[in-house]
Amino acid sequence: MNIYSVPENNKPLTLFEYSVRKVISLNKMGETHSHQAWANLIFDYENKGYVKSDLMSIVKREYSQYFSEDFQYTFLEDKIRANFPYLFGKAKKLGLFERMLDALEAECIEQRSPRNRKSYRVSTCDNISSQEDNYIYRATLLVEEGDDPHFSEGMPFEFKNPDTTYVCEVIEYDYANAILFFSSKRKVYVTHDSKVVSDATMNTIALKNLLEQISTEKIEETLPIYKFLNGTTKDLSKVTHADYPTYLNELLSADASQFEAFQAALNNDITFIWGPPGTGKSYTLAAIIMALHQMPDERTAVCCLSNVAVDQLVNKVVDIIEVHEPNMTKGEFYRAGRTQDEKLINTDFLYPDDQESFILRMKIRMYCDKIDKFRKNNLQYSDQAIKTKAKLKDAREALKEHTDYLINQVKVVFSTIANFVLNSRLKDATFDNLIVDEASMLAEPQLIALARNVRKRIILVGDFQQLSPITVAGVPVLRDSVFKLCGIDIDHTDHPALHQLLNQRRSNPKLVDIINHSFYEDKLVAKNNKNNPVVARAPFSGCVIGMISVANGVVRFTKGGTRQNVADADAVMELLDMYFQQEEETFSIGVITPYRGQVSLLKAKFISRNYSVDFQDRVKIGTVHTFQGSECDVIIFDMVDCSRFEKGKKPYFGRIYGGENGEQLMNVAVSRARHKLIVVCDPDYITKSPGGVISYKTQLIFNSLLKARNTRP
């Protein structure tokens, strides 16, 4: 069976890699066939013969040295293996741990492949600060038009010379000018061949190493993880917990579905909480955390995928504590890892009560204030600002190192999943309870790594109708969420450990209607009946759903194979200009698109605008994946795909909109809005659904948007 995804673009390298893998999976390596026969075998997902032949022609033309010369030609295995070793993997039946380890190895290989391992030549590189074991640099990168570098704060990367490699860390990336600010523990020497290389393998390798260790250990039958390993999650065991503060009953009493999920989480060893958008998932989780905190001898680990998601959940807990537990003892809650949330930095009970941590926190506050002043004066990329950000990074790292020793003493630890895998103190710590938020994006190997030392309860919270785990190799064991692996999906919701939240309090009822029938069996009850002022405001005054028709757009492909549409981006900027003029308003705006290339284009255009700092703070731009778990008052959804492609390309929908993944993407995109949704698209093109890529449910969602919208030509 072929475990790799069908390419969504016509890049020669992508098509070649796919072709080789397909031939290997079919056990056809060494066979001789005609051009059309190879095309039919390899590109069997296409219906039209000439399309298959065209795709095969690209492969044969660009990589002719890897084929025999005749019309009846053969893939030259030895030559391909010598230059593309990562394309060859194992194909035998394996046990659970062997399958997971092989899947993670395939993921590492894919992450290192030329298609996924991005490198950028360095034009200039200047040292702007030098301290002991900490050098700060400003590098200008040579980025081709349409390319989309991805450098986020704290991300490790390699600075490579022909004979030397430096491991560095991103401080900030200036999209508008392609300038990368970074730090290094070693002095970096620059040559005319210097380049920076993003490396996504660190987390994958760490997870693989941890699983190798777990595979040699005996898993006790009394542990909840044993049930996941043996496929018996329907067999629930009772771990009664009825002693918790009475105010939690009062907080949840108005919503029977929340209270039922709350009770189940406390009294069963395994609990799945199905939390559709806006149903109070984080609120319910915060109540569960506070109840478990009351247990005298129990410790709880709380994990999320991103630092933003961790901070959102911790803030929910902090809100409850400030009202109901104002005298909370310091050191019982610990936010491990990196936070940029000023409120949490200033929350005393999340940190130890000692002089060193107090001094470090004062330094962090001071640096944050300075950086905020730099931003307000539009000096965020000045040398002084970058030096301050480096000092802030060092202070946060020092505070983290200082407080990490408390992990085995505190009652509740909040962290990202990656930090739990990478942090030596966390991964070996023992907990009674594990809570994972957005568990629909959690793959089985991650769950096993997190839960191996959990003694009593595993509580998985998420929405299996939203995005699944992200994987570049496409291996099922990494692609499928733990919900699906336990047999839970839209057609199988009778799992005894599954509890659904039903009351949608976040979004306008018209937005709830769009997703309710397709994804939630019409069980959601819309509770937000207030007319928010943002609905009455332009654009689309008085309308909850608007649509901007862009008929003159052209889809072009970036260097990384992702997509951009300049006309769509300009339409989005016009909307933002309109909102910027409403200076008295303070509502939040999210701009969502499926393609990283379009995100890069939108960010560059946004940065070039003369928007105020306050307005910049109100606007968030990102892919659909980065928005999962987030919400905004207004969402602008840029679909990008349209009826015209750049010269030489045949129009087709990106596979990102196809199948179950496409349905999940549409669900997330539509459901991020609290009050207003504006779709930027070519409605005629989407209505026709060329190529048949769009699934029935995705098409149903779009048709619902068409019926509900007020369209501006």
XYZ file of C-alpha atoms in Angstrom:
713
model
C 0.000 0.000 0.000
C 1.310 3.446 -0.847
C 1.623 5.504 2.330
C 2.671 8.752 0.729
C 0.454 11.630 -0.287
C -0.299 12.383 -3.911
C 1.479 15.619 -4.901
C -0.643 18.738 -5.038
C 1.593 20.579 -7.482
C 3.480 19.890 -10.703
C 6.993 20.576 -9.446
C 9.368 18.105 -11.179
C 11.093 17.030 -7.952
C 7.776 16.409 -6.199
C 6.453 14.356 -9.111
C 9.709 12.394 -9.395
C 9.741 11.542 -5.693
C 6.121 10.484 -5.831
C 6.723 8.358 -8.946
C 9.608 6.450 -7.373
C 7.684 5.809 -4.183
C 4.661 4.633 -6.130
C 6.759 2.213 -8.196
C 8.378 0.866 -5.001
C 4.998 0.427 -3.292
C 3.674 -1.446 -6.355
C 6.804 -3.641 -6.359
C 7.410 -2.584 -9.992
C 11.022 -1.451 -9.626
C 13.059 -3.186 -12.345
C 10.092 -3.684 -14.668
C 9.937 -2.212 -18.178
C 6.811 -0.433 -19.461
C 5.772 2.107 -22.059
C 5.387 5.781 -21.229
C 1.581 5.559 -21.027
C 1.658 2.320 -19.024
C 3.923 3.930 -16.419
C 1.643 6.985 -16.376
C -1.434 4.829 -15.760
C 0.265 2.913 -12.946
C 1.779 5.894 -11.157
C -0.859 8.590 -11.588
C -3.941 6.430 -11.223
C -5.680 9.146 -9.179
C -6.161 11.149 -12.380
C -9.108 10.302 -14.629
C -7.870 11.716 -17.916
C -5.211 9.857 -19.854
C -3.576 12.963 -21.289
C -3.138 14.396 -17.771
C -1.376 11.214 -16.652
C 0.873 11.330 -19.700
C 1.701 15.010 -19.147
C 2.727 14.364 -15.542
C 4.875 11.408 -16.559
C 6.483 13.526 -19.277
C 7.600 16.077 -16.679
C 9.237 13.306 -14.624
C 10.940 11.693 -17.627
C 12.144 15.001 -19.099
C 13.579 16.500 -15.923
C 15.090 13.292 -14.516
C 15.972 11.410 -17.698
C 19.317 10.218 -16.244
C 17.384 7.909 -13.897
C 15.624 6.037 -16.722
C 16.691 3.704 -19.504
C 16.663 5.327 -22.942
C 14.080 3.268 -24.852
C 10.379 3.994 -25.367
C 9.879 0.953 -23.199
C 11.872 2.255 -20.246
C 12.863 1.215 -16.718
C 13.534 3.097 -13.475
C 17.293 2.735 -12.752
C 17.126 1.637 -9.118
C 20.851 1.693 -8.292
C 21.273 5.220 -9.609
C 18.125 6.469 -7.847
C 19.107 4.778 -4.579
C 22.561 6.382 -4.707
C 21.201 9.913 -5.058
C 17.775 9.643 -3.383
C 18.210 7.116 -0.526
C 15.373 8.667 1.466
C 12.845 7.410 -1.101
C 13.401 3.769 -0.117
C 11.759 2.491 3.072
C 10.672 -0.726 4.757
C 7.633 -2.642 3.587
C 7.268 -5.567 6.033
C 4.527 -6.139 8.576
C 5.638 -4.860 11.956
C 4.459 -4.728 15.551
C 3.062 -1.562 17.155
C 6.336 -0.017 18.334
C 8.176 -1.092 15.187
C 5.474 0.528 13.040
C 5.657 3.751 15.039
C 9.454 3.848 14.943
C 9.492 3.206 11.196
C 6.855 5.899 10.723
C 8.965 8.407 12.673
C 12.047 7.443 10.663
C 10.064 8.018 7.442
C 8.999 11.398 8.839
C 12.629 12.352 9.562
C 13.684 11.306 6.064
C 10.896 13.345 4.509
C 11.737 16.369 6.666
C 15.337 16.167 5.390
C 14.340 15.747 1.745
C 15.100 18.599 -0.675
C 11.401 19.363 -0.880
C 11.010 20.021 2.855
C 14.462 21.092 3.997
C 14.616 24.758 3.035
C 17.851 26.663 2.610
C 18.505 30.321 1.827
C 21.735 31.981 0.709
C 23.095 34.716 2.971
C 23.702 38.071 1.292
C 25.111 39.915 4.319
C 25.593 38.974 7.940
C 26.610 41.455 10.664
C 27.384 40.909 14.323
C 25.350 43.462 16.295
C 26.167 42.265 19.823
C 28.785 40.046 21.462
C 28.612 38.705 24.987
C 30.084 35.625 26.585
C 28.606 32.569 24.822
C 25.964 34.727 23.141
C 26.475 36.380 19.761
C 23.674 38.254 18.003
C 23.591 38.607 14.224
C 21.544 40.324 11.544
C 21.535 38.409 8.247
C 19.980 39.478 4.959
C 18.729 36.456 3.033
C 18.428 35.981 -0.714
C 14.762 35.057 -1.019
C 13.235 34.586 -4.452
C 9.971 36.322 -5.220
C 7.069 34.181 -4.122
C 9.117 32.102 -1.675
C 7.864 31.761 1.891
C 10.575 31.394 4.564
C 9.264 30.133 7.867
C 11.279 31.399 10.848
C 9.468 31.703 14.174
C 10.862 33.024 17.465
C 12.903 30.426 19.334
C 13.134 28.101 16.320
C 16.506 26.314 15.952
C 18.205 26.296 12.571
C 21.603 25.653 10.984
C 23.966 28.319 9.677
C 26.113 26.402 7.195
C 29.449 27.085 5.583
C 31.166 24.545 3.313
C 33.270 23.246 6.231
C 31.377 24.416 9.349
C 27.848 24.169 10.716
C 26.527 26.383 13.532
C 23.348 25.605 15.480
C 21.538 28.917 15.977
C 18.208 30.206 17.262
C 15.790 32.697 15.687
C 15.203 35.951 17.553
C 12.986 37.553 14.908
C 12.376 37.511 11.166
C 11.536 40.646 9.196
C 9.302 39.396 6.355
C 9.261 42.700 4.510
C 13.042 42.921 4.133
C 14.062 39.243 4.395
C 16.233 40.006 7.435
C 16.855 37.265 9.999
C 17.969 38.183 13.528
C 19.471 35.248 15.391
C 21.707 34.221 18.267
C 24.549 31.717 18.442
C 26.606 30.239 21.271
C 29.640 30.358 18.933
C 31.055 33.153 16.830
C 29.763 32.734 13.276
C 32.169 33.137 10.368
C 30.584 34.171 7.066
C 31.734 33.074 3.603
C 30.371 33.715 0.120
C 28.749 30.245 0.310
C 27.006 30.762 3.655
C 23.382 29.702 3.937
C 20.742 29.141 6.600
C 18.839 25.855 6.713
C 15.604 25.268 8.620
C 15.536 21.898 10.403
C 12.244 20.384 11.553
C 13.705 17.053 12.660
C 14.659 17.908 16.249
C 11.262 17.071 17.777
C 10.826 13.986 15.599
C 14.233 12.553 16.529
C 13.619 13.209 20.237
C 10.226 11.479 20.037
C 11.755 8.511 18.185
C 14.508 8.147 20.811
C 11.967 8.248 23.620
C 9.770 5.607 21.958
C 12.800 3.356 21.481
C 13.352 3.592 25.216
C 9.673 2.930 26.012
C 9.595 -0.105 23.688
C 12.125 -1.868 25.955
C 10.146 -1.169 29.133
C 7.372 -3.281 30.660
C 4.057 -1.397 30.616
C 2.024 -2.208 33.729
C -1.484 -3.500 33.014
C -2.883 -1.133 35.645
C -1.783 1.975 33.722
C -4.307 3.689 31.408
C -1.763 3.733 28.551
C -1.871 -0.094 28.547
C -5.443 0.111 27.219
C -4.350 2.313 24.308
C -1.530 -0.075 23.452
C -3.902 -3.049 23.509
C -6.950 -1.472 21.865
C -9.213 -1.768 24.937
C -10.071 1.878 25.607
C -13.767 1.024 25.849
C -13.077 -0.856 29.085
C -13.335 1.954 31.630
C -12.061 1.716 35.193
C -13.406 3.877 38.011
C -11.105 6.268 39.873
C -13.680 8.060 41.965
C -13.042 11.691 42.757
C -15.995 13.451 44.347
C -14.190 15.831 46.727
C -13.772 19.177 44.999
C -14.777 22.811 45.683
C -18.518 23.425 45.484
C -18.033 26.550 43.378
C -17.102 24.293 40.446
C -20.621 22.827 40.524
C -21.992 26.355 40.333
C -19.719 27.230 37.403
C -20.867 24.229 35.347
C -24.454 23.747 36.516
C -25.955 25.793 33.648
C -24.640 23.345 31.025
C -25.517 19.682 31.503
C -23.078 18.515 28.787
C -20.176 20.344 30.461
C -21.049 18.933 33.881
C -21.349 15.389 32.495
C -17.910 15.650 30.848
C -16.492 17.127 34.077
C -17.797 14.227 36.186
C -16.613 11.610 33.684
C -13.090 13.081 33.611
C -12.827 12.881 37.399
C -14.259 9.379 37.789
C -12.881 7.338 34.852
C -9.370 6.345 33.886
C -9.939 7.298 30.226
C -12.103 10.174 29.005
C -12.579 11.687 25.557
C -14.250 15.102 25.542
C -15.598 16.132 22.144
C -15.488 19.921 22.151
C -16.884 21.528 18.965
C -15.955 25.200 18.391
C -17.258 27.612 21.016
C -18.782 25.003 23.352
C -16.696 25.930 26.389
C -13.980 23.307 26.021
C -11.267 25.403 27.706
C -13.679 26.465 30.469
C -14.562 22.832 31.186
C -10.888 21.888 31.155
C -10.038 24.659 33.624
C -12.716 23.334 36.017
C -11.313 19.782 35.709
C -7.788 21.077 36.442
C -8.970 22.924 39.561
C -10.812 19.820 40.795
C -7.765 17.563 40.292
C -5.584 20.163 41.998
C -7.585 19.613 45.190
C -6.560 15.967 45.440
C -3.940 15.875 48.222
C -1.453 13.478 46.649
C -2.118 13.790 42.898
C -0.084 15.567 40.243
C -1.438 16.625 36.840
C 0.309 17.285 33.517
C -1.527 19.563 31.049
C -0.304 19.572 27.437
C -1.142 21.612 24.341
C 0.393 21.725 20.878
C 1.525 25.364 20.916
C 2.683 27.935 23.447
C -0.261 30.157 22.512
C -2.708 27.334 23.317
C -0.947 26.650 26.630
C -1.198 30.323 27.593
C -4.901 30.456 26.664
C -5.674 27.513 28.925
C -3.507 28.770 31.808
C -5.348 32.105 31.582
C -8.673 30.291 32.036
C -7.303 28.648 35.178
C -5.883 31.956 36.431
C -9.283 33.623 35.948
C -10.947 30.981 38.166
C -8.219 31.221 40.817
C -8.349 35.020 41.000
C -12.094 34.920 41.735
C -12.416 31.767 43.837
C -8.914 31.018 45.221
C -7.262 34.443 45.706
C -4.836 33.106 48.350
C -3.433 30.329 46.180
C -0.093 28.999 47.459
C 2.898 29.833 45.263
C 4.630 27.021 43.446
C 1.688 24.597 43.092
C 1.106 25.558 39.438
C 3.966 25.799 36.980
C 3.889 27.062 33.391
C 6.909 25.228 31.916
C 8.633 26.457 28.772
C 8.262 29.746 26.951
C 5.481 32.260 27.510
C 5.098 35.747 26.084
C 1.859 36.450 27.899
C 2.448 39.491 30.106
C -0.451 38.583 32.406
C 1.072 35.173 33.142
C 4.556 36.608 33.645
C 3.037 38.835 36.328
C 1.034 36.028 37.990
C 2.858 35.290 41.236
C 1.489 31.853 42.069
C 2.857 30.401 38.792
C 6.439 30.918 40.008
C 8.502 29.919 43.047
C 8.670 32.313 45.970
C 12.406 33.030 46.040
C 14.702 35.991 45.408
C 16.355 34.717 42.210
C 13.084 34.064 40.384
C 11.777 37.466 41.571
C 14.819 39.278 40.102
C 14.589 37.398 36.790
C 10.903 38.192 36.469
C 11.600 41.871 37.114
C 14.183 41.802 34.313
C 11.680 40.142 31.957
C 9.073 42.807 32.697
C 11.615 45.573 32.110
C 12.725 44.109 28.756
C 9.096 43.611 27.677
C 8.332 47.274 28.464
C 11.338 48.413 26.417
C 10.346 46.230 23.462
C 6.798 47.570 23.607
C 8.166 51.131 23.398
C 10.312 50.158 20.413
C 7.239 48.800 18.661
C 5.147 51.877 19.352
C 7.899 54.010 17.804
C 8.215 51.617 14.826
C 11.751 50.644 15.892
C 11.145 46.923 16.464
C 13.909 45.986 13.996
C 16.534 48.425 15.266
C 19.810 47.064 16.626
C 18.904 48.168 20.146
C 15.515 46.456 19.951
C 17.105 43.192 18.777
C 19.689 43.360 21.586
C 16.862 43.834 24.087
C 14.985 40.858 22.623
C 18.129 38.755 22.997
C 18.428 39.812 26.648
C 14.752 38.953 27.114
C 15.367 35.501 25.602
C 18.296 34.936 27.966
C 16.291 36.050 31.011
C 13.405 33.759 30.112
C 15.805 30.879 29.583
C 17.426 31.570 32.968
C 14.025 31.632 34.676
C 13.085 28.384 32.953
C 16.307 26.696 34.084
C 15.841 28.016 37.605
C 12.266 26.740 37.953
C 12.518 23.438 36.066
C 13.768 21.685 39.190
C 10.309 22.215 40.698
C 8.648 19.855 38.229
C 8.742 16.969 40.684
C 7.283 19.143 43.453
C 4.451 21.132 41.870
C 0.906 19.795 41.571
C -0.005 21.030 38.077
C 2.456 21.472 35.181
C 1.423 23.193 31.932
C 3.575 22.716 28.842
C 3.654 22.139 25.108
C 3.795 18.557 23.859
C 7.216 19.222 22.310
C 8.611 20.488 25.613
C 7.371 17.350 27.385
C 9.335 15.279 24.891
C 12.481 17.437 24.801
C 12.745 18.463 28.474
C 14.695 15.762 30.337
C 13.021 16.608 33.655
C 9.510 16.513 32.203
C 9.761 13.358 30.116
C 10.936 11.313 33.113
C 8.505 12.828 35.632
C 5.611 10.798 37.055
C 2.060 12.161 37.060
C -1.268 10.826 38.235
C -3.248 12.606 35.533
C -2.652 13.694 31.946
C -4.797 16.264 30.130
C -4.206 16.936 26.426
C -5.996 19.823 24.708
C -6.607 19.808 20.918
C -6.065 16.058 21.029
C -7.464 15.677 17.498
C -3.979 16.778 16.384
C -2.264 14.228 18.650
C -0.796 11.127 16.972
C -0.455 7.793 18.776
C 3.351 7.971 19.271
C 2.964 11.355 20.969
C 0.291 10.021 23.319
C 2.449 7.064 24.341
C 5.413 9.346 24.993
C 3.290 11.670 27.142
C 1.334 9.003 29.017
C 3.933 6.358 29.776
C 4.342 7.530 33.406
C 0.706 8.529 34.046
C -0.789 6.471 36.875
C -4.560 7.182 37.038
C -6.328 9.297 34.394
C -5.909 10.263 30.749
C -8.247 13.045 29.574
C -8.159 13.832 25.844
C -10.016 16.931 24.719
C -10.551 18.019 21.146
C -12.700 17.858 18.050
C -12.131 15.020 15.577
C -14.079 17.065 13.037
C -11.236 19.582 13.024
C -7.637 19.230 11.839
C -5.719 15.976 12.196
C -2.013 15.589 13.076
C 0.407 17.271 10.666
C 2.838 14.932 8.893
C 4.989 15.347 5.793
C 5.445 11.603 5.188
C 1.702 10.867 5.228
C 2.126 7.637 7.202
C -1.261 6.600 8.717
C 0.122 5.984 12.211
C 1.219 9.643 12.282
C -1.640 11.077 10.212
C -4.540 9.637 12.236
C -5.519 11.209 15.560
C -5.940 9.189 18.751
C -9.716 9.661 18.374
C -9.675 7.808 15.051
C -7.294 5.145 16.341
C -9.828 4.404 19.091
C -12.635 4.067 16.546
C -14.217 7.485 17.165
C -15.422 9.506 14.171
C -18.597 11.189 12.909
C -20.146 7.788 12.137
C -19.062 6.205 15.433
C -19.854 8.462 18.369
C -21.145 5.755 20.729
C -17.791 5.154 22.450
C -18.497 4.876 26.234
C -15.570 7.177 27.048
C -16.761 9.939 24.663
C -18.676 12.966 25.998
C -19.834 15.772 23.686
C -20.194 19.438 24.643
C -23.350 20.820 23.036
C -23.959 24.499 23.847
C -22.271 26.910 21.423
C -21.914 30.273 23.178
C -19.208 31.897 21.051
C -20.508 32.516 17.551
C -23.469 34.142 15.880
C -26.236 31.527 15.268
C -25.891 31.969 11.474
C -22.253 30.881 11.711
C -23.206 27.924 13.886
C -25.794 26.845 11.299
C -23.079 26.570 8.619
C -21.194 23.814 10.503
C -23.910 22.229 12.648
C -25.545 19.935 10.100
C -22.389 18.848 8.284
C -20.185 18.130 11.280
C -22.178 17.902 14.492
C -25.369 15.980 13.680
C -27.445 19.148 14.337
C -26.777 18.690 18.060
C -25.180 22.098 18.681
C -27.405 24.651 20.384
C -26.554 28.271 19.523
C -26.662 30.337 22.721
C -25.098 33.611 21.507
C -28.130 35.609 20.418
C -26.699 39.090 21.014
C -26.190 41.392 18.032
C -22.579 42.475 18.269
C -21.784 46.007 16.981
C -19.197 44.594 14.571
C -22.035 43.059 12.521
C -23.591 46.482 11.940
C -20.265 47.959 10.807
C -18.994 48.074 7.227
C -18.056 46.138 5.254
C -21.295 44.204 4.707
C -23.214 46.293 7.234
C -25.843 44.222 9.014
C -24.568 40.933 7.530
C -22.969 38.082 9.460
C -21.523 36.427 6.336
C -20.026 38.421 3.473
C -18.303 37.373 0.294
C -15.915 39.273 -1.971
C -15.828 37.896 -5.483
C -12.350 38.115 -7.059
C -12.639 37.146 -10.712
C -9.301 38.547 -11.955
C -7.035 36.486 -9.703
C -4.155 34.285 -10.907
C -2.727 31.401 -8.869
C 1.050 31.152 -8.929
C 3.361 28.657 -7.248
C 6.156 29.635 -4.896
C 9.594 28.058 -4.773
C 8.336 25.754 -2.018
C 5.398 24.540 -4.107
C 2.747 26.404 -2.153
C 0.319 28.942 -3.715
C -0.233 32.692 -3.919
C -2.921 34.909 -5.413
C -2.035 38.616 -5.556
C -5.572 39.760 -6.456
C -6.988 37.938 -3.431
C -4.297 39.469 -1.205
C -5.117 42.963 -2.494
C -8.811 42.373 -1.747
C -7.901 41.355 1.815
C -5.808 44.520 2.230
C -8.730 46.657 1.080
C -10.831 45.080 3.815
C -8.146 45.751 6.412
C -7.819 49.353 5.206
C -11.540 49.759 5.768
C -11.324 48.350 9.281
C -8.272 50.474 10.074
C -10.288 53.599 9.363
C -12.695 52.586 12.137
C -10.172 53.727 14.730
C -12.602 53.826 17.622
C -13.201 50.080 17.391
C -11.172 47.466 19.262
C -12.477 44.170 17.881
C -10.021 41.467 16.772
C -9.518 40.443 13.123
C -8.137 37.147 11.830
C -6.978 36.546 8.246
C -6.958 32.837 7.389
C -5.742 31.044 4.265
C -4.857 27.395 3.545
C -1.477 28.163 1.915
C 1.754 29.299 3.620
C 2.756 31.133 0.449
C -0.334 33.333 0.688
C 0.376 33.949 4.389
C 3.851 35.193 3.467
C 2.409 37.488 0.778
C -0.290 38.832 3.107
C 2.222 39.495 5.903
C 4.557 41.357 3.550
C 1.698 43.554 2.318
C 0.455 44.071 5.866
C 3.890 45.126 7.143
C 4.298 47.580 4.258
C 1.082 49.360 5.261
C 1.265 52.326 7.576
C -0.975 50.766 10.219
C -0.820 51.852 13.837
C 0.712 49.538 16.431
C -2.675 49.138 18.117
C -4.249 47.989 14.851
C -1.340 45.625 14.144
C -1.933 44.050 17.539
C -5.593 43.465 16.668
C -4.858 41.598 13.422
C -3.557 38.031 13.179
C -2.564 36.445 9.829
C -1.902 32.724 9.486
C -2.778 29.376 7.964
C -5.861 27.487 9.006
C -3.628 25.154 11.019
C -2.176 28.009 13.076
C -5.698 29.227 13.897
C -6.994 25.959 15.349
C -7.931 26.712 18.947
C -8.063 30.466 18.289
C -10.964 32.834 17.645
C -11.518 36.415 16.459
C -14.455 38.795 16.259
C -14.026 38.999 12.470
C -12.514 36.299 10.259
C -11.430 36.957 6.664
C -11.056 33.629 4.857
C -8.907 33.855 1.695
C -9.421 30.659 -0.354
C -6.715 31.567 -2.959
C -7.679 29.014 -5.654
C -9.383 30.443 -8.726
C -10.010 29.763 -12.432
C -6.690 31.145 -13.748
C -3.216 29.738 -13.040
C 0.177 31.126 -13.974
C 1.306 30.461 -17.557
C 1.920 26.822 -18.293
C -0.219 25.508 -15.402
C -3.622 23.877 -15.731
C -6.174 25.092 -13.140
C -6.892 22.586 -10.419
C -7.941 22.709 -6.809
C -5.257 22.114 -4.278
C -5.537 18.751 -2.614
C -5.656 20.658 0.655
C -9.392 21.023 -0.038
C -9.883 17.331 -0.840
C -11.197 14.436 1.233
C -11.586 14.381 4.999
C -8.688 16.801 5.532
C -10.368 19.361 3.291
C -13.590 19.051 5.259
C -11.736 19.558 8.530
C -9.969 22.603 7.088
C -13.249 24.203 6.030
C -14.756 23.514 9.451
C -11.875 25.230 11.252
C -11.790 28.197 8.868
C -15.520 28.914 9.141
C -15.776 28.343 12.885
C -13.025 30.770 14.037
C -15.351 33.792 13.748
C -17.335 35.064 16.711
C -19.511 37.606 14.896
C -18.647 38.054 11.207
C -17.127 35.927 8.445
C -15.940 37.365 5.114
C -14.902 34.932 2.361
C -12.549 36.119 -0.402
C -12.797 33.789 -3.399
C -13.817 33.111 -6.980
C -17.317 31.691 -6.346
C -17.895 30.571 -9.937
C -14.723 28.485 -9.918
C -15.452 26.913 -6.545
C -19.056 26.173 -7.496
C -17.830 24.222 -10.522
C -15.283 22.295 -8.360
C -12.933 21.499 -11.271
C -11.105 18.206 -11.049
C -13.540 16.814 -8.554
C -11.078 17.389 -5.714
C -13.504 19.077 -3.354
C -15.450 16.530 -1.327
C -19.223 16.502 -1.038
C -19.216 17.914 2.487
C -16.795 20.718 1.596
C -18.954 21.608 -1.378
C -21.997 21.573 0.920
C -20.310 24.061 3.269
C -19.434 26.370 0.423
C -22.958 26.215 -0.976
C -24.254 27.161 2.478
C -21.906 30.160 2.499
C -23.123 31.169 -0.957
C -26.756 31.103 0.168
C -26.106 33.014 3.369
C -23.792 35.720 2.098
C -24.234 39.261 0.947
C -21.862 39.439 -2.023
C -20.026 42.568 -3.183
C -18.912 42.438 -6.824
